[in-house]
Coordinates of C-alpha atoms in Angstrom, one line a residue:
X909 CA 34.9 -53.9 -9.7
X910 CA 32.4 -53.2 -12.2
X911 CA 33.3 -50.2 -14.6
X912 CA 30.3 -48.3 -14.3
X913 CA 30.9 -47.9 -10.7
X914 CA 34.4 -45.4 -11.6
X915 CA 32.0 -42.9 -12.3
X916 CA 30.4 -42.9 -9.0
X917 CA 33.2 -40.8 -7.0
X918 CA 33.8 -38.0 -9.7
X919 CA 29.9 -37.4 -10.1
X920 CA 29.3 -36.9 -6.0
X921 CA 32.4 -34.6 -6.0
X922 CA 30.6 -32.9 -8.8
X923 CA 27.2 -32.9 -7.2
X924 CA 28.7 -31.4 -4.8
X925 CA 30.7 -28.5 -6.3
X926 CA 27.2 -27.5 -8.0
X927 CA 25.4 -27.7 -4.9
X928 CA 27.7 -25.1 -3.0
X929 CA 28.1 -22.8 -6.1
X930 CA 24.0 -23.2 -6.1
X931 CA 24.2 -24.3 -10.1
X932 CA 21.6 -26.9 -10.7
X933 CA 21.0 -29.0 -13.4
X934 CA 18.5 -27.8 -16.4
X935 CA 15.8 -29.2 -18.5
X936 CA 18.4 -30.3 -21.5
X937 CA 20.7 -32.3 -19.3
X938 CA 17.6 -34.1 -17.4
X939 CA 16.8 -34.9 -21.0
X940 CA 20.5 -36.3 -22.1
X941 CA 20.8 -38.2 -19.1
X942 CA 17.7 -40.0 -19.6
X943 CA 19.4 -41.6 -23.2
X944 CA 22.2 -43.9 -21.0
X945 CA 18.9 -44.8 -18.6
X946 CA 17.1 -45.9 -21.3
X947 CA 19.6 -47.8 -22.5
X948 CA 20.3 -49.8 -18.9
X949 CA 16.8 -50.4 -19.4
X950 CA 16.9 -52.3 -22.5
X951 CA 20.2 -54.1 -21.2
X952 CA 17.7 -55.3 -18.5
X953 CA 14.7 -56.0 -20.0
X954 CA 15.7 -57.4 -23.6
X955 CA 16.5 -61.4 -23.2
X956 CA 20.7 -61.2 -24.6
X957 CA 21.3 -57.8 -24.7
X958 CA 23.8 -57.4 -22.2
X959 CA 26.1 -60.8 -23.5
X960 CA 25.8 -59.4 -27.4
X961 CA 27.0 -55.8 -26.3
X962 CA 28.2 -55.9 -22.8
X963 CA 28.5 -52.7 -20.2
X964 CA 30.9 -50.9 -22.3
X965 CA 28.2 -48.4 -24.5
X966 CA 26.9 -47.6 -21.1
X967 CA 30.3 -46.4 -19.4
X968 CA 31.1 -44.7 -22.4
X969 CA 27.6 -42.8 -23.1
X970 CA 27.5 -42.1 -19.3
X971 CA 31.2 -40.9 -19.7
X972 CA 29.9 -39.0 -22.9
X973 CA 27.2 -37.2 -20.8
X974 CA 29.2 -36.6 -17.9
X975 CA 32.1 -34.9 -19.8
X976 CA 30.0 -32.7 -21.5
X977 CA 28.2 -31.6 -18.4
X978 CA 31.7 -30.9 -16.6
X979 CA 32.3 -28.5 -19.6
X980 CA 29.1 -26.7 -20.0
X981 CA 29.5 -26.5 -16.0
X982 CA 32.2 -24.5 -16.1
X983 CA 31.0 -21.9 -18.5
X984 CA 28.9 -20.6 -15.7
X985 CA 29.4 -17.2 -15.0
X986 CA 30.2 -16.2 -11.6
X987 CA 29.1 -13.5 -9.8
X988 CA 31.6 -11.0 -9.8
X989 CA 30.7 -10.9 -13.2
X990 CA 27.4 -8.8 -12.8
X991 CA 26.6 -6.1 -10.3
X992 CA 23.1 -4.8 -9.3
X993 CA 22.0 -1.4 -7.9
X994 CA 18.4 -0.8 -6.3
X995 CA 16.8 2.7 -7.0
X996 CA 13.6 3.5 -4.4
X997 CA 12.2 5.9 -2.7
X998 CA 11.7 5.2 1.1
X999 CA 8.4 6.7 1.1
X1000 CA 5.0 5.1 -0.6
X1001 CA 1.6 5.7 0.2
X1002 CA -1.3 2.7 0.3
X1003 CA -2.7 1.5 -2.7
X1004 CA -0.5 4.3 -4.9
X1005 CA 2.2 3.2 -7.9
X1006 CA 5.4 3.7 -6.6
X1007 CA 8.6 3.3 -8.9
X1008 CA 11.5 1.1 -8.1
X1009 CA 14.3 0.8 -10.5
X1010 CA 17.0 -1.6 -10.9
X1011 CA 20.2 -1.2 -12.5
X1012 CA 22.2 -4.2 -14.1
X1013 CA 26.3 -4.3 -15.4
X1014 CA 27.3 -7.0 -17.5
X1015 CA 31.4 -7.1 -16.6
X1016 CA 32.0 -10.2 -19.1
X1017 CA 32.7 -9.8 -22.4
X1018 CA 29.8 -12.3 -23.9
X1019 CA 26.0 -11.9 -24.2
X1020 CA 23.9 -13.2 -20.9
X1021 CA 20.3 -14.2 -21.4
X1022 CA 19.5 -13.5 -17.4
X1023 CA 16.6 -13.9 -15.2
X1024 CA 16.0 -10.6 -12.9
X1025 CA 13.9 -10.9 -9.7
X1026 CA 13.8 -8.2 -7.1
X1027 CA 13.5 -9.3 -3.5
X1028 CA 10.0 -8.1 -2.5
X1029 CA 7.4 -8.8 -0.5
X1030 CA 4.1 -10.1 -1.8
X1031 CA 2.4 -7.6 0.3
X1032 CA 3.6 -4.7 -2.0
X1033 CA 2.3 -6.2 -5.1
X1034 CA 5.4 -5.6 -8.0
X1035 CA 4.3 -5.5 -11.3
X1036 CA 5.9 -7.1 -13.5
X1037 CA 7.6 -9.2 -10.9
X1038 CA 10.3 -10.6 -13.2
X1039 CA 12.3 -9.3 -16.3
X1040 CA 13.8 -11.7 -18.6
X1041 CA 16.6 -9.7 -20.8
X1042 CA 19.7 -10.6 -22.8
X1043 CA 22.6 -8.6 -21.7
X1044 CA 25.2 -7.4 -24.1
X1045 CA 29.2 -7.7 -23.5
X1046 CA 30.5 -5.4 -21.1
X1047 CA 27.1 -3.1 -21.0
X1048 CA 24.5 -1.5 -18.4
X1049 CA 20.4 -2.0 -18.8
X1050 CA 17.9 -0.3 -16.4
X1051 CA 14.5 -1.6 -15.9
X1052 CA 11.8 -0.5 -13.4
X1053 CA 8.5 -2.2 -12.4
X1054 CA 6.3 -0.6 -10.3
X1055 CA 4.7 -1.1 -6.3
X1056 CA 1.4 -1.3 -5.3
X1057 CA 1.3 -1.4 -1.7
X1058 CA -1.6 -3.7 -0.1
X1059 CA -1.0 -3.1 3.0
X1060 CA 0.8 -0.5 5.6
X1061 CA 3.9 -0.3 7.5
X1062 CA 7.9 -1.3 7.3
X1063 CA 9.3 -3.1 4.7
X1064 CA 12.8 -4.0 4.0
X1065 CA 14.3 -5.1 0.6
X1066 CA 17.7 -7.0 1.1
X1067 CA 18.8 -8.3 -2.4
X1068 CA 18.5 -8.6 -6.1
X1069 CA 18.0 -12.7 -7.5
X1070 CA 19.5 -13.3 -11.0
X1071 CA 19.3 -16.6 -12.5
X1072 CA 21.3 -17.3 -15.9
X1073 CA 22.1 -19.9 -17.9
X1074 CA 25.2 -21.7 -18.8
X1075 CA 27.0 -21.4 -22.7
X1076 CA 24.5 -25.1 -24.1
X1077 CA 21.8 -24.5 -21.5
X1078 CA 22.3 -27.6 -19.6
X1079 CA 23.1 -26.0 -16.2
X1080 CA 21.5 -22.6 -14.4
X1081 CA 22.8 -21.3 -11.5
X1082 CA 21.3 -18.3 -8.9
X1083 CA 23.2 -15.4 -7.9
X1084 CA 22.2 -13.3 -5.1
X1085 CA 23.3 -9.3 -4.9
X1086 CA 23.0 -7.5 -1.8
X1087 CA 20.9 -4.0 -2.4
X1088 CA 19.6 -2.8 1.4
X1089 CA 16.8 -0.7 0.6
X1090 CA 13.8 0.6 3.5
X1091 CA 10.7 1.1 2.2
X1092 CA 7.8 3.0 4.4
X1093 CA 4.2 2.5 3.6
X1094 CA 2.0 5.4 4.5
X1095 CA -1.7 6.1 4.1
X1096 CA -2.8 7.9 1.1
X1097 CA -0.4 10.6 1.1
X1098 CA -0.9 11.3 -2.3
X1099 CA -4.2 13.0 -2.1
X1100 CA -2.6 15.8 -0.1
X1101 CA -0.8 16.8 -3.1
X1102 CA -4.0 16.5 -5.1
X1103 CA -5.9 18.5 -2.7
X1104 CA -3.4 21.5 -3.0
X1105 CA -3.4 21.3 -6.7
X1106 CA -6.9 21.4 -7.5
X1107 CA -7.3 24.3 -4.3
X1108 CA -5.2 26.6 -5.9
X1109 CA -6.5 26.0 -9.5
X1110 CA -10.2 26.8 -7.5
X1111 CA -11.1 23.1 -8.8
X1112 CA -11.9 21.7 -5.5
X1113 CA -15.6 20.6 -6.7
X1114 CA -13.6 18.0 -8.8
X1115 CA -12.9 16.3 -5.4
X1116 CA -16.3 16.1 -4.5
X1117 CA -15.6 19.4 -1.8
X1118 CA -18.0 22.4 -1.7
X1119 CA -16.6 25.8 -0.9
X1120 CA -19.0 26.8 2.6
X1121 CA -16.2 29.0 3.7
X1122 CA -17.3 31.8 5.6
X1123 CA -15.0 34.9 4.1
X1124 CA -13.9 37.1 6.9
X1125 CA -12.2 41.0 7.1
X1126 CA -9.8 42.0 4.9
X1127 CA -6.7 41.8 7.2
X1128 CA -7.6 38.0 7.5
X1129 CA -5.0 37.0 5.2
X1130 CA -5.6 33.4 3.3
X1131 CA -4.0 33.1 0.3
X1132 CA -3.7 34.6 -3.5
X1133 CA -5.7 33.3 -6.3
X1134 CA -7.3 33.9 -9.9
X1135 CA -9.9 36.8 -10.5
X1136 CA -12.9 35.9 -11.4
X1137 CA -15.8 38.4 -12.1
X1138 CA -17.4 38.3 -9.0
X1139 CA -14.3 39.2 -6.9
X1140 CA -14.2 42.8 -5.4
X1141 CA -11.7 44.6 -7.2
X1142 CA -10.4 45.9 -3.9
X1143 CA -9.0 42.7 -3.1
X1144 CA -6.3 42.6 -6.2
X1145 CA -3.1 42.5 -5.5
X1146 CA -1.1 44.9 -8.5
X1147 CA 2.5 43.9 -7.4
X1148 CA 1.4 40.1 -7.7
X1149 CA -0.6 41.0 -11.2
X1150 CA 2.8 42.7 -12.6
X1151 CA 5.0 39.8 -11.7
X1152 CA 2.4 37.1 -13.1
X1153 CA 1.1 39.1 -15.6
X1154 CA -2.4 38.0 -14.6
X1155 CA -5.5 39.7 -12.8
X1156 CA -4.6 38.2 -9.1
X1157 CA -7.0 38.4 -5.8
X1158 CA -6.5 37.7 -1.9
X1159 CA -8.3 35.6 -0.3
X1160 CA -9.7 35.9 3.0
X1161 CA -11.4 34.1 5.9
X1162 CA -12.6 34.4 9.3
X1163 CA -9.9 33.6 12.0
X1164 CA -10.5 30.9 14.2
X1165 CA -8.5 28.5 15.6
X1166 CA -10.4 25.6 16.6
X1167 CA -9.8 22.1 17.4
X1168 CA -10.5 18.3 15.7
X1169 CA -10.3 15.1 17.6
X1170 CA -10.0 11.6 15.8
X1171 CA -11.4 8.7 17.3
X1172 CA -10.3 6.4 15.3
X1173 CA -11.6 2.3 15.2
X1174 CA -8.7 -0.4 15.1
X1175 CA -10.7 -3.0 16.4
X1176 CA -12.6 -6.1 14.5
X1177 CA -15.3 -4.0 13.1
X1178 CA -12.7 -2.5 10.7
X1179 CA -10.9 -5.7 9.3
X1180 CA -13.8 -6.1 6.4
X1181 CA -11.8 -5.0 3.1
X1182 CA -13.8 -2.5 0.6
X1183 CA -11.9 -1.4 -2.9
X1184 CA -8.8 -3.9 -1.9
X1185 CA -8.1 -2.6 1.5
X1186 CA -9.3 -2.6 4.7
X1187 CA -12.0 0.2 6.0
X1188 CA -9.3 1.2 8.6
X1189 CA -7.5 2.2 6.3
X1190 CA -9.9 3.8 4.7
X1191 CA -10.6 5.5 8.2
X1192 CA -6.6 6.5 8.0
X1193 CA -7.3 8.3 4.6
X1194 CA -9.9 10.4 5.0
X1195 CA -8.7 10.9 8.8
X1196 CA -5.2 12.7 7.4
X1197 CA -7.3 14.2 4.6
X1198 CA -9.3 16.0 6.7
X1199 CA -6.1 17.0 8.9
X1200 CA -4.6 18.5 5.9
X1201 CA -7.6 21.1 5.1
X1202 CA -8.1 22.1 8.9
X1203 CA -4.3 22.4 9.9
X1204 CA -4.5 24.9 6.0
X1205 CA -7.6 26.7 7.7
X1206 CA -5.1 27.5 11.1
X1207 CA -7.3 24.7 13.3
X1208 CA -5.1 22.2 15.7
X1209 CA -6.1 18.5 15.1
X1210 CA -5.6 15.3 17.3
X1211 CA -6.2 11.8 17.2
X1212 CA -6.3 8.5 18.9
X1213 CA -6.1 5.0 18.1
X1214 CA -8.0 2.4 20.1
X1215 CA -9.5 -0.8 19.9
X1216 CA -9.2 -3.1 23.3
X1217 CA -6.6 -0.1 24.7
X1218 CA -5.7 3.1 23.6
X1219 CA -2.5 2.5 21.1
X1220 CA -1.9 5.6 19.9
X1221 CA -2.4 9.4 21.0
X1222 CA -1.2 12.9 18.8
X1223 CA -2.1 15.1 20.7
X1224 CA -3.9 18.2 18.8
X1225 CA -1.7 21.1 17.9
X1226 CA -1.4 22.8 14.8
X1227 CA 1.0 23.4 12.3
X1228 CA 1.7 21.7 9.2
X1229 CA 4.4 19.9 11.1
X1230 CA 1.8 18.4 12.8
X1231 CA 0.9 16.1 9.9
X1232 CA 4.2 14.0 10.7
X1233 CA 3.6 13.4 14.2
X1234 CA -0.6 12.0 12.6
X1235 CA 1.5 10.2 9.6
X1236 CA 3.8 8.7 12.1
X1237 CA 1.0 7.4 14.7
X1238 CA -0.7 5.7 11.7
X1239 CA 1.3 4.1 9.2
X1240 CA 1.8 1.1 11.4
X1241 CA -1.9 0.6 13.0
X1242 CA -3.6 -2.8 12.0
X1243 CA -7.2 -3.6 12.6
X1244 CA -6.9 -6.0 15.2
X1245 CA -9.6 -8.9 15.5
X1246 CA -11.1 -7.5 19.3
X1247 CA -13.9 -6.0 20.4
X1248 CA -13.5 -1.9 20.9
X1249 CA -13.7 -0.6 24.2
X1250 CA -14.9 2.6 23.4
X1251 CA -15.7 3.4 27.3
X1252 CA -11.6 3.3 27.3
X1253 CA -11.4 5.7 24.4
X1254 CA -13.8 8.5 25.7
X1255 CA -12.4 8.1 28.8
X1256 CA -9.2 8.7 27.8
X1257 CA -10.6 12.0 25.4
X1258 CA -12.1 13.5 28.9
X1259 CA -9.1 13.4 30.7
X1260 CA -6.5 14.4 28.0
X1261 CA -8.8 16.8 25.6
X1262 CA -10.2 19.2 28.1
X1263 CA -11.3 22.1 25.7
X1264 CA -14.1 21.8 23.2
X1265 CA -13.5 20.0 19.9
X1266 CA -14.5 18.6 17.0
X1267 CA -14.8 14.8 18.2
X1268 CA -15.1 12.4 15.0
X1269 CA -15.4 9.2 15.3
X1270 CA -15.2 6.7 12.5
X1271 CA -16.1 2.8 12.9
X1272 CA -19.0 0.4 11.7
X1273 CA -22.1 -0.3 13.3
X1274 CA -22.3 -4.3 12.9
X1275 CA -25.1 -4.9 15.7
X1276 CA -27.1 -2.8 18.6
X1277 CA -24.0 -3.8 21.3
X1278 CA -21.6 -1.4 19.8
X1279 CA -24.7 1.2 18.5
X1280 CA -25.8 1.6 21.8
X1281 CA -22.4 1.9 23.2
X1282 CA -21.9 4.9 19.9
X1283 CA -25.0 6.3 20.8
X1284 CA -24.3 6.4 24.5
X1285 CA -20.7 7.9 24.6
X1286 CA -21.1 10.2 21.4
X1287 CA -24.7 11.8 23.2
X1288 CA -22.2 12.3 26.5
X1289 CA -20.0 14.4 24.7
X1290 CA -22.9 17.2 23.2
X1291 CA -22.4 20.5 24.9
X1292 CA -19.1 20.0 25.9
X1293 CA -18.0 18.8 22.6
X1294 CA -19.0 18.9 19.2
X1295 CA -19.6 14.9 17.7
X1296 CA -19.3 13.2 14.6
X1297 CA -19.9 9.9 13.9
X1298 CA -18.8 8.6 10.8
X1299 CA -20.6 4.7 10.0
X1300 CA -19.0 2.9 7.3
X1301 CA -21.4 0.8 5.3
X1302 CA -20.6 -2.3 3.6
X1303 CA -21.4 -3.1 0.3
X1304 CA -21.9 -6.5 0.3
X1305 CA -24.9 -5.4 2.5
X1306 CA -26.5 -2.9 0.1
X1307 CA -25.8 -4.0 -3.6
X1308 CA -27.6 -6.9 -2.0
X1309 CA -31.1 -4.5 -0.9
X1310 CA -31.0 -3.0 -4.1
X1311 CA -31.2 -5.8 -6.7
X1312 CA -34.8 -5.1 -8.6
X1313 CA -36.7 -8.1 -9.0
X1314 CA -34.6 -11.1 -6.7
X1315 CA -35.6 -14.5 -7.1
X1316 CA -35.2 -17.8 -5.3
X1317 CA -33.0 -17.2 -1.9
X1318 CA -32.0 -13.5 -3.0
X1319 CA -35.4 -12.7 -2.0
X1320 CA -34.8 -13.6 1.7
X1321 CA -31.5 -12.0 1.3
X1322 CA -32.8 -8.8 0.0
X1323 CA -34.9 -8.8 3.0
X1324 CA -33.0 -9.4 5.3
X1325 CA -30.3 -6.6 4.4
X1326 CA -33.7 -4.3 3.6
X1327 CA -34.0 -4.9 7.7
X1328 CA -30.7 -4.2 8.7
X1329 CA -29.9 -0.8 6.3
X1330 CA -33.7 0.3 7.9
X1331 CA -31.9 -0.1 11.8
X1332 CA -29.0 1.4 10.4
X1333 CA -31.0 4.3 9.5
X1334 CA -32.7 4.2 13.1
X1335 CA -29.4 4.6 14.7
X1336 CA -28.6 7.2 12.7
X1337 CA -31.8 9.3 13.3
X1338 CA -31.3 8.3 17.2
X1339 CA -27.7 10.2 17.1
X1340 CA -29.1 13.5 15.1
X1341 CA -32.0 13.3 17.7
X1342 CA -29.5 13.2 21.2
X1343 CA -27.5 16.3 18.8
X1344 CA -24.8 14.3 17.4
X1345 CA -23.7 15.0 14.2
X1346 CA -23.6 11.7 11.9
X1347 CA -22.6 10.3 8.4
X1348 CA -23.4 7.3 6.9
X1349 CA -21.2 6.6 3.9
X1350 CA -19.3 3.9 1.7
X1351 CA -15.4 3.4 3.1
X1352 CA -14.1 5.1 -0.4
X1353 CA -16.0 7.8 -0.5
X1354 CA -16.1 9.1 2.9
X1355 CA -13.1 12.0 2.6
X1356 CA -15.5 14.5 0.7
X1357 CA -18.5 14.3 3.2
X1358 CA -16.5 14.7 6.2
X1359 CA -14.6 17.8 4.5
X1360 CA -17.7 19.3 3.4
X1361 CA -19.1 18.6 7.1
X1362 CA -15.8 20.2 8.5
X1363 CA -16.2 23.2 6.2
X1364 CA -19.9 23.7 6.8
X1365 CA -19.1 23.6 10.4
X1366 CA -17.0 25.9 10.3
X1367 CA -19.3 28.4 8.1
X1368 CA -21.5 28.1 10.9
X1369 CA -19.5 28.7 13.6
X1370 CA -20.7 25.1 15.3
X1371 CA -17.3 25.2 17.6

């Protein structure tokens, strides 16, 4: 039997050990084991090699190689050795940073150069998505990277991934670490908080909102804020000015407890993507946006989710407890690629939204199918209701019309979209002329219109 073949049955077993302790071979030992294949080569090729030194070098270089493998192999750390904890919050809103940190224990009493990777999906966007640290004996590191959600909905993150190295480098192996961690993707919930800030600092102008408010009597409690020198001195509270130690008002406004009605687009006019996300999602923003100021002003607000069927209805109450039940009917709505029944939406707003609201509904106008069908439905709903339409506009369509001098095919182009934005625009004045309210804005900057539309509404007692 020839001698090289002994080393067959040792190296299988081996293969396999490292194959069920998931330890795989590294860059430096592909490299040594190359030296005994190169020399087989030259044994093969070279006229005389083989009688002038025989098989022995190879045995013993292959041995050589082997051995040293066997021992590095061993040197492997195993994974009771380390221990990983996860750090997240369940909730994150759309398109927002959102921290995650990771905590790693080093139980060994040598330095570990490890590889850190945090089981993610891609859809959540981690930045960075990998840490590469060195360890120290018998010590704790914490690292965080950060989550960028792309898109909505339920995510789950079941372990931790550390890859390391063995003591010479010539073996890695991969450890996995359970961490069970839920992670909820909301719309922007974020801007919520913004919203409060900036309206009790009287800063809401920053947002883009105008204050139309219609102040009412002064037993129309709102809430308390900074003098100013236009404020009726009557109005200052003394027991809140001693405890803040600051000239402080009340505010008022007229009482009215009204109601809003979403109609909200899921269909395949909002799967186009503006800023990085979709426009229904975009929709889903402004939509909770504008919950958050009317629920504040004592309104009740509703919604439904259609696109071929109804998918979702909230009905409208009010109470800020009302924005879970509108968080919880969203977070999980796709755009789905269909065409809209919108007869199925209004028809479902007749029979389940009897009293007179606030109807907004927000989708795209593509092509005159679906305008006439908006113009239709939202004209049946004047006197009994109040409409809004909300039209999205697409970028890609205007930055086209407004380039200044095209040339070549742009000119066509520009055209073209020049024909389109000047329908649009007929829609529009169709909809103001059958008494329907209308917008016609850019997905990311829809949320201040529609409050400023709300509000004005409101001023003059529209509802």
């Amino acid at each position: 039997m020839n001698p090289a073949l002994w080393l067959f049955v040792p190296i299988a077993l081996f293969v396999a050990l490292a194959y069920w302790l998931r330890a795989f071979p590294h860059r430096p030992l592909v490299y040594w084991a190359l030296l005994p294949a190169a020399l087989s080569l030259v044994m093969i090729f070279v006229p005389g090699a083989y009688e002038a030194v025989g098989v022995w070098p190879i045995v013993v270089l292959d041995s050589a190689v082997v051995l040293i493998a066997a021992v590095d192999f061993f040197s492997l750390s195993h994974r009771k050795h380390f221990s990983v904890a996860r750090q997240c919050g369940r909730i994150a809103s759309l398109g927002k940073s959102h921290r995650v940190e990771l905590t790693v224990t080093n139980h060994t009493g040598r330095d570990k150069m490890l590889w850190i990777r945090d089981d993610v999906d891609e859809d959540l966007s981690p930045d960075p998505d990998e840490f590469i640290i060195i360890l120290k004996a018998r010590s704790r590191t914490s690292m965080h990277y950060d989550l960028r959600p792309r898109q909505r909905g339920a995510y789950r993150m079941d372990r931790v991934f550390l890859r390391l190295r063995s003591r010479f480098g010539l073996w890695q192996r991969f450890l996995e670490y359970p961490a069970a961690s839920e992670l909820n993707v909301y719309p922007d919930m974020k801007q919520l908080s913004e919203y409060a800030i900036l309206a009790r600092t009287n800063r809401l102008s920053q947002m883009g909102v105008r204050r139309t408010r219609k102040i009412g009597q002064d037993n129309e409690f709102e809430r308390m804020r900074d003098y100013t020198l236009d404020d009726n001195y009557k109005h200052i509270d003394w027991r809140a000015t001693a405890r803040r130690n600051k000239l402080t008002v009340k505010d008022f406004q007229a009482n009215q407890s009204q109601r809003i009605i979403f109609l909200v687009d899921c269909g395949r006019m909002m799967t186009n993507e503006s800023a990085g996300i979709s426009l229904l999602d975009h929709a889903l923003n402004s939509m909770l946006m504008l919950s958050y100021v009317a629920l504040r002003q004592g309104d009740s607000v509703g919604a439904i989710c259609f696109s071929d069927r109804v998918s979702n209805f909230v009905p409208p109450r009010g109470g800020l407890n009302q924005m879970n039940h509108l968080l919880h009917a969203s977070y999980d709505r796709f755009p789905e690629l269909v065409e809209s029944r919108y007869d199925q939406a209004f028809l479902y707003l007749s029979a389940h939204c009897r009293k007179r609201a606030l109807v907004v509904l927000i989708t795209n106008v593509i092509d005159e199918v679906n305008s006439h069908q908006i113009e239709q439905y939202l004209g049946s709903l004047v006197g009994r209701h109040l409409p809004l339409g909300v039209m999205l506009r697409d970028h890609r369509l205007f930055d086209v019309a407004e380039v200044a001098q095209p040339v070549g095919s742009m000119i066509y182009q520009a055209g073209a979209s020049a024909e389109i934005i000047s329908w649009r625009q007929q829609v529009i004045r169709d909809l103001k002329n059958r008494g329907v309210l209308a917008l016609d804005v850019f997905p990311e900057e829809m949320t201040a219109p529609m409050i400023n539309s709300y509000l004005n509404i409101k001023a003059r007692h529209l509802l």
